[in-house]
Amino acid sequence: NAGVTQTPKFQVLKTGQSMTLQCAQDMNHEYMSWYRQDPGMGLRLIHYSVGAGITDQGEVPNGYNVSRSTTEDFPLRLLSAAPSQTSVYFCASSFLAGDNEQFFGPGTRLTVL
Amino acid sequence: GQQVMQIPQYQHVQEGEDFTTYCNSSTTLSNIQWYKQRPGGHPVFLIQLVKSGEVKKQKRLTFQFGEAKKNSSLHITATQTTDVGTYFCAGDGGNKLVFGAGTILRVKS
């Protein structure tokens, strides 16, 4: 099993550009989520999904869209990148609910100029 | 909304000294989890506590869940350089986890 994979590992964008961060898991987990990590602020939940076709907002959803068309994939779209979205982004998955053990991907380091 | 506070934010210890990080929730939790993130890495699950007053040990790590299920602690005995990293607690917030800000541990050898 590859676990949770994320691409790309690094990305530099200009303000206003859009892009999609990819996340995939091969553990047949129902629950997937996206976090951003900023210094001193821990991990903040952006969006999450309890299963294919179902998504919901987390703590900091503005400026981000998600979709869950399959159990395996949960892409995160930045609609119009802003410098405030410079961060490290982690995708995570768990077997069922959000309060189960989370398996994290390796992260994507995003810089918006 | 639910908040999870974690202290201290940062601790620098001499190798062999003990280390403790504390976690407090604004609401009663059904469970609490602890994660470790090595520098440059991703968070890795350490343990989940469910019962009031629960104490669990993993080698030199001791985890406690408060009687009221609103606070928790992680204690490391005789720190080693391999313990460096950021330790996060995470409380259940309905169908999602709410993470504390983390405690950064540095160990001087």
Short mmCIF file of C-alpha atoms in Angstrom, two decimals:
data_model
loop_
_atom_site.label_atom_id
_atom_site.label_comp_id
_atom_site.label_asym_id
_atom_site.label_seq_id
_atom_site.Cartn_x
_atom_site.Cartn_y
_atom_site.Cartn_z
CA ASN A 1 0.00 0.00 0.00
CA ALA A 2 1.21 3.47 -0.87
CA GLY A 3 -0.97 4.98 1.87
CA VAL A 4 -1.84 8.63 1.28
CA THR A 5 -0.07 10.30 -1.63
CA GLN A 6 0.02 13.98 -2.49
CA THR A 7 1.24 15.83 -5.54
CA PRO A 8 3.03 18.09 -6.11
CA LYS A 9 5.51 18.28 -3.21
CA PHE A 10 6.36 21.90 -3.91
CA GLN A 11 4.57 24.59 -5.88
CA VAL A 12 5.08 28.29 -6.49
CA LEU A 13 2.15 30.32 -7.80
CA LYS A 14 1.58 33.93 -8.68
CA THR A 15 -1.30 35.80 -7.10
CA GLY A 16 -4.51 35.08 -8.99
CA GLN A 17 -3.43 31.76 -10.47
CA SER A 18 -5.46 28.64 -9.85
CA MET A 19 -4.28 25.12 -9.24
CA THR A 20 -5.29 21.74 -7.90
CA LEU A 21 -3.51 19.83 -5.17
CA GLN A 22 -3.95 16.13 -5.64
CA CYS A 23 -4.57 13.58 -2.89
CA ALA A 24 -5.14 9.86 -3.21
CA GLN A 25 -5.35 6.95 -0.79
CA ASP A 26 -5.39 3.23 -1.43
CA MET A 27 -6.64 2.06 1.97
CA ASN A 28 -10.35 2.19 1.10
CA HIS A 29 -10.88 4.91 3.71
CA GLU A 30 -14.24 6.64 3.72
CA TYR A 31 -13.11 9.81 5.47
CA MET A 32 -10.69 12.26 3.84
CA SER A 33 -9.69 15.76 4.77
CA TRP A 34 -7.44 18.68 3.93
CA TYR A 35 -5.47 20.71 6.49
CA ARG A 36 -3.20 23.66 6.21
CA GLN A 37 -0.29 24.12 8.59
CA ASP A 38 1.10 27.55 9.43
CA PRO A 39 3.76 28.31 12.06
CA GLY A 40 2.31 28.49 15.55
CA MET A 41 -1.21 27.64 14.40
CA GLY A 42 -1.21 23.88 14.27
CA LEU A 43 -3.30 22.08 11.69
CA ARG A 44 -6.46 23.82 10.55
CA LEU A 45 -9.16 21.89 8.72
CA ILE A 46 -10.10 23.26 5.30
CA HIS A 47 -12.62 20.74 3.94
CA TYR A 48 -13.52 17.15 4.65
CA SER A 49 -15.49 14.30 3.14
CA VAL A 50 -17.23 11.38 4.83
CA GLY A 51 -17.59 9.45 1.59
CA ALA A 52 -17.79 9.70 -2.18
CA GLY A 53 -20.11 12.49 -3.25
CA ILE A 54 -20.21 14.13 0.19
CA THR A 55 -18.08 17.09 1.24
CA ASP A 56 -18.31 19.71 3.97
CA GLN A 57 -16.50 22.80 5.14
CA GLY A 58 -13.97 22.88 7.93
CA GLU A 59 -12.55 25.77 9.89
CA VAL A 60 -10.92 27.72 7.02
CA PRO A 61 -12.73 26.90 3.74
CA ASN A 62 -12.67 30.28 1.99
CA GLY A 63 -10.73 30.29 -1.27
CA TYR A 64 -10.75 26.51 -1.61
CA ASN A 65 -13.01 24.00 -3.35
CA VAL A 66 -13.11 20.22 -3.09
CA SER A 67 -14.91 17.34 -4.72
CA ARG A 68 -15.06 13.61 -3.98
CA SER A 69 -16.10 11.68 -7.06
CA THR A 70 -14.35 8.48 -5.96
CA THR A 71 -13.41 6.93 -2.62
CA GLU A 72 -9.72 7.15 -3.51
CA ASP A 73 -9.30 10.77 -4.59
CA PHE A 74 -9.90 14.09 -2.88
CA PRO A 75 -8.44 17.04 -4.83
CA LEU A 76 -8.20 20.53 -3.36
CA ARG A 77 -8.63 23.46 -5.74
CA LEU A 78 -7.33 26.96 -5.15
CA LEU A 79 -9.58 29.21 -7.18
CA SER A 80 -7.51 32.41 -7.23
CA ALA A 81 -4.33 32.08 -5.19
CA ALA A 82 -3.47 34.75 -2.63
CA PRO A 83 -0.27 35.25 -0.58
CA SER A 84 -2.30 34.35 2.55
CA GLN A 85 -2.60 30.83 1.13
CA THR A 86 1.13 30.28 1.38
CA SER A 87 1.30 27.26 3.64
CA VAL A 88 1.97 23.55 3.91
CA TYR A 89 -1.05 21.49 2.92
CA PHE A 90 -1.70 18.02 4.28
CA CYS A 91 -4.25 15.53 3.10
CA ALA A 92 -5.39 12.88 5.57
CA SER A 93 -7.67 9.88 5.58
CA SER A 94 -9.21 7.54 8.11
CA PHE A 95 -11.24 4.38 8.06
CA LEU A 96 -14.59 5.85 8.99
CA ALA A 97 -15.18 9.02 10.91
CA GLY A 98 -13.08 12.08 11.48
CA ASP A 99 -12.35 11.10 15.05
CA ASN A 100 -10.50 7.95 14.03
CA GLU A 101 -6.75 7.69 13.60
CA GLN A 102 -5.75 9.96 10.75
CA PHE A 103 -3.18 8.88 8.14
CA PHE A 104 -1.43 11.90 6.67
CA GLY A 105 0.16 12.37 3.29
CA PRO A 106 3.67 13.85 2.93
CA GLY A 107 2.37 17.36 2.31
CA THR A 108 2.55 20.04 -0.37
CA ARG A 109 4.54 23.20 0.31
CA LEU A 110 2.84 26.05 -1.53
CA THR A 111 4.21 29.54 -1.97
CA VAL A 112 2.07 32.30 -3.48
CA LEU A 113 3.97 35.34 -4.66
CA GLY B 1 -16.59 26.69 18.05
CA GLN B 2 -14.59 24.10 19.89
CA GLN B 3 -11.05 25.08 20.81
CA VAL B 4 -8.09 22.97 21.83
CA MET B 5 -5.29 24.80 23.61
CA GLN B 6 -1.85 23.32 23.97
CA ILE B 7 1.08 24.46 26.12
CA PRO B 8 3.92 25.15 26.07
CA GLN B 9 4.40 26.32 22.51
CA TYR B 10 8.07 25.49 22.60
CA GLN B 11 10.46 23.63 24.89
CA HIS B 12 14.18 23.11 24.68
CA VAL B 13 15.56 20.43 27.01
CA GLN B 14 18.88 18.77 27.71
CA GLU B 15 19.06 15.16 26.61
CA GLY B 16 17.98 12.99 29.53
CA GLU B 17 15.58 15.55 30.99
CA ASP B 18 11.85 14.94 31.09
CA PHE B 19 9.30 16.77 28.95
CA THR B 20 5.57 17.34 29.30
CA THR B 21 3.01 18.98 27.02
CA TYR B 22 -0.53 19.80 28.10
CA CYS B 23 -3.75 19.99 26.16
CA ASN B 24 -7.05 21.60 27.22
CA SER B 25 -10.37 21.56 25.42
CA SER B 26 -13.19 24.07 25.74
CA THR B 27 -15.67 21.19 25.58
CA THR B 28 -15.88 17.63 26.87
CA LEU B 29 -14.28 15.20 24.46
CA SER B 30 -15.27 11.68 23.57
CA ASN B 31 -11.66 10.92 22.80
CA ILE B 32 -8.31 12.61 22.32
CA GLN B 33 -5.47 11.72 20.00
CA TRP B 34 -1.78 12.54 19.99
CA TYR B 35 0.43 12.95 16.92
CA LYS B 36 4.13 13.53 16.38
CA GLN B 37 5.59 15.46 13.47
CA ARG B 38 9.31 15.25 12.82
CA PRO B 39 10.96 18.33 11.29
CA GLY B 40 10.08 18.44 7.60
CA GLY B 41 7.71 15.50 7.95
CA HIS B 42 4.03 14.83 8.32
CA PRO B 43 2.02 14.14 11.47
CA VAL B 44 2.05 10.53 12.59
CA PHE B 45 -0.52 9.05 14.94
CA LEU B 46 0.78 8.05 18.37
CA ILE B 47 -2.24 7.09 20.44
CA GLN B 48 -5.92 7.58 21.17
CA LEU B 49 -7.40 7.90 24.67
CA VAL B 50 -11.07 7.26 25.22
CA LYS B 51 -11.85 6.62 28.88
CA SER B 52 -12.02 9.16 31.68
CA GLY B 53 -8.79 9.08 33.71
CA GLU B 54 -7.12 6.76 31.21
CA VAL B 55 -3.33 6.37 31.31
CA LYS B 56 -1.39 4.66 28.54
CA LYS B 57 2.32 4.11 28.13
CA GLN B 58 4.48 3.61 25.08
CA LYS B 59 8.04 2.95 26.25
CA ARG B 60 9.20 6.37 27.60
CA LEU B 61 5.95 8.14 26.64
CA THR B 62 3.04 8.39 29.09
CA PHE B 63 -0.34 9.71 27.97
CA GLN B 64 -3.12 10.78 30.34
CA PHE B 65 -6.75 11.73 29.78
CA GLY B 66 -8.34 13.85 32.49
CA GLU B 67 -11.20 12.72 34.67
CA ALA B 68 -13.51 15.33 33.13
CA LYS B 69 -12.31 14.40 29.62
CA LYS B 70 -11.39 18.01 28.89
CA ASN B 71 -7.64 17.81 29.29
CA SER B 72 -4.75 15.53 28.46
CA SER B 73 -0.99 15.35 28.79
CA LEU B 74 1.96 13.67 27.16
CA HIS B 75 5.04 13.07 29.29
CA ILE B 76 8.37 11.87 27.91
CA THR B 77 10.85 10.44 30.41
CA ALA B 78 14.56 10.92 29.78
CA THR B 79 14.33 12.59 26.39
CA GLN B 80 16.53 11.47 23.53
CA THR B 81 17.53 13.29 20.35
CA THR B 82 15.12 11.07 18.45
CA ASP B 83 12.25 12.71 20.36
CA VAL B 84 12.67 16.06 18.57
CA GLY B 85 9.65 17.28 16.69
CA THR B 86 6.25 18.82 17.23
CA TYR B 87 3.67 17.04 19.35
CA PHE B 88 0.01 17.71 18.64
CA CYS B 89 -3.09 16.79 20.55
CA ALA B 90 -6.38 16.55 18.67
CA GLY B 91 -9.87 16.39 20.09
CA ASP B 92 -12.97 15.14 18.38
CA GLY B 93 -15.24 17.93 17.16
CA GLY B 94 -18.20 16.03 15.86
CA ASN B 95 -17.17 14.34 12.66
CA LYS B 96 -13.75 15.97 12.55
CA LEU B 97 -10.63 16.53 14.60
CA VAL B 98 -9.66 19.84 16.16
CA PHE B 99 -5.90 20.12 16.58
CA GLY B 100 -3.99 22.06 19.18
CA ALA B 101 -1.24 24.41 17.99
CA GLY B 102 1.41 21.88 18.97
CA THR B 103 4.47 21.87 21.22
CA ILE B 104 7.86 22.03 19.53
CA LEU B 105 10.44 19.94 21.36
CA ARG B 106 14.16 20.48 20.86
CA VAL B 107 16.71 18.26 22.61
CA LYS B 108 20.29 19.34 23.27
CA SER B 109 22.80 16.50 23.30
#
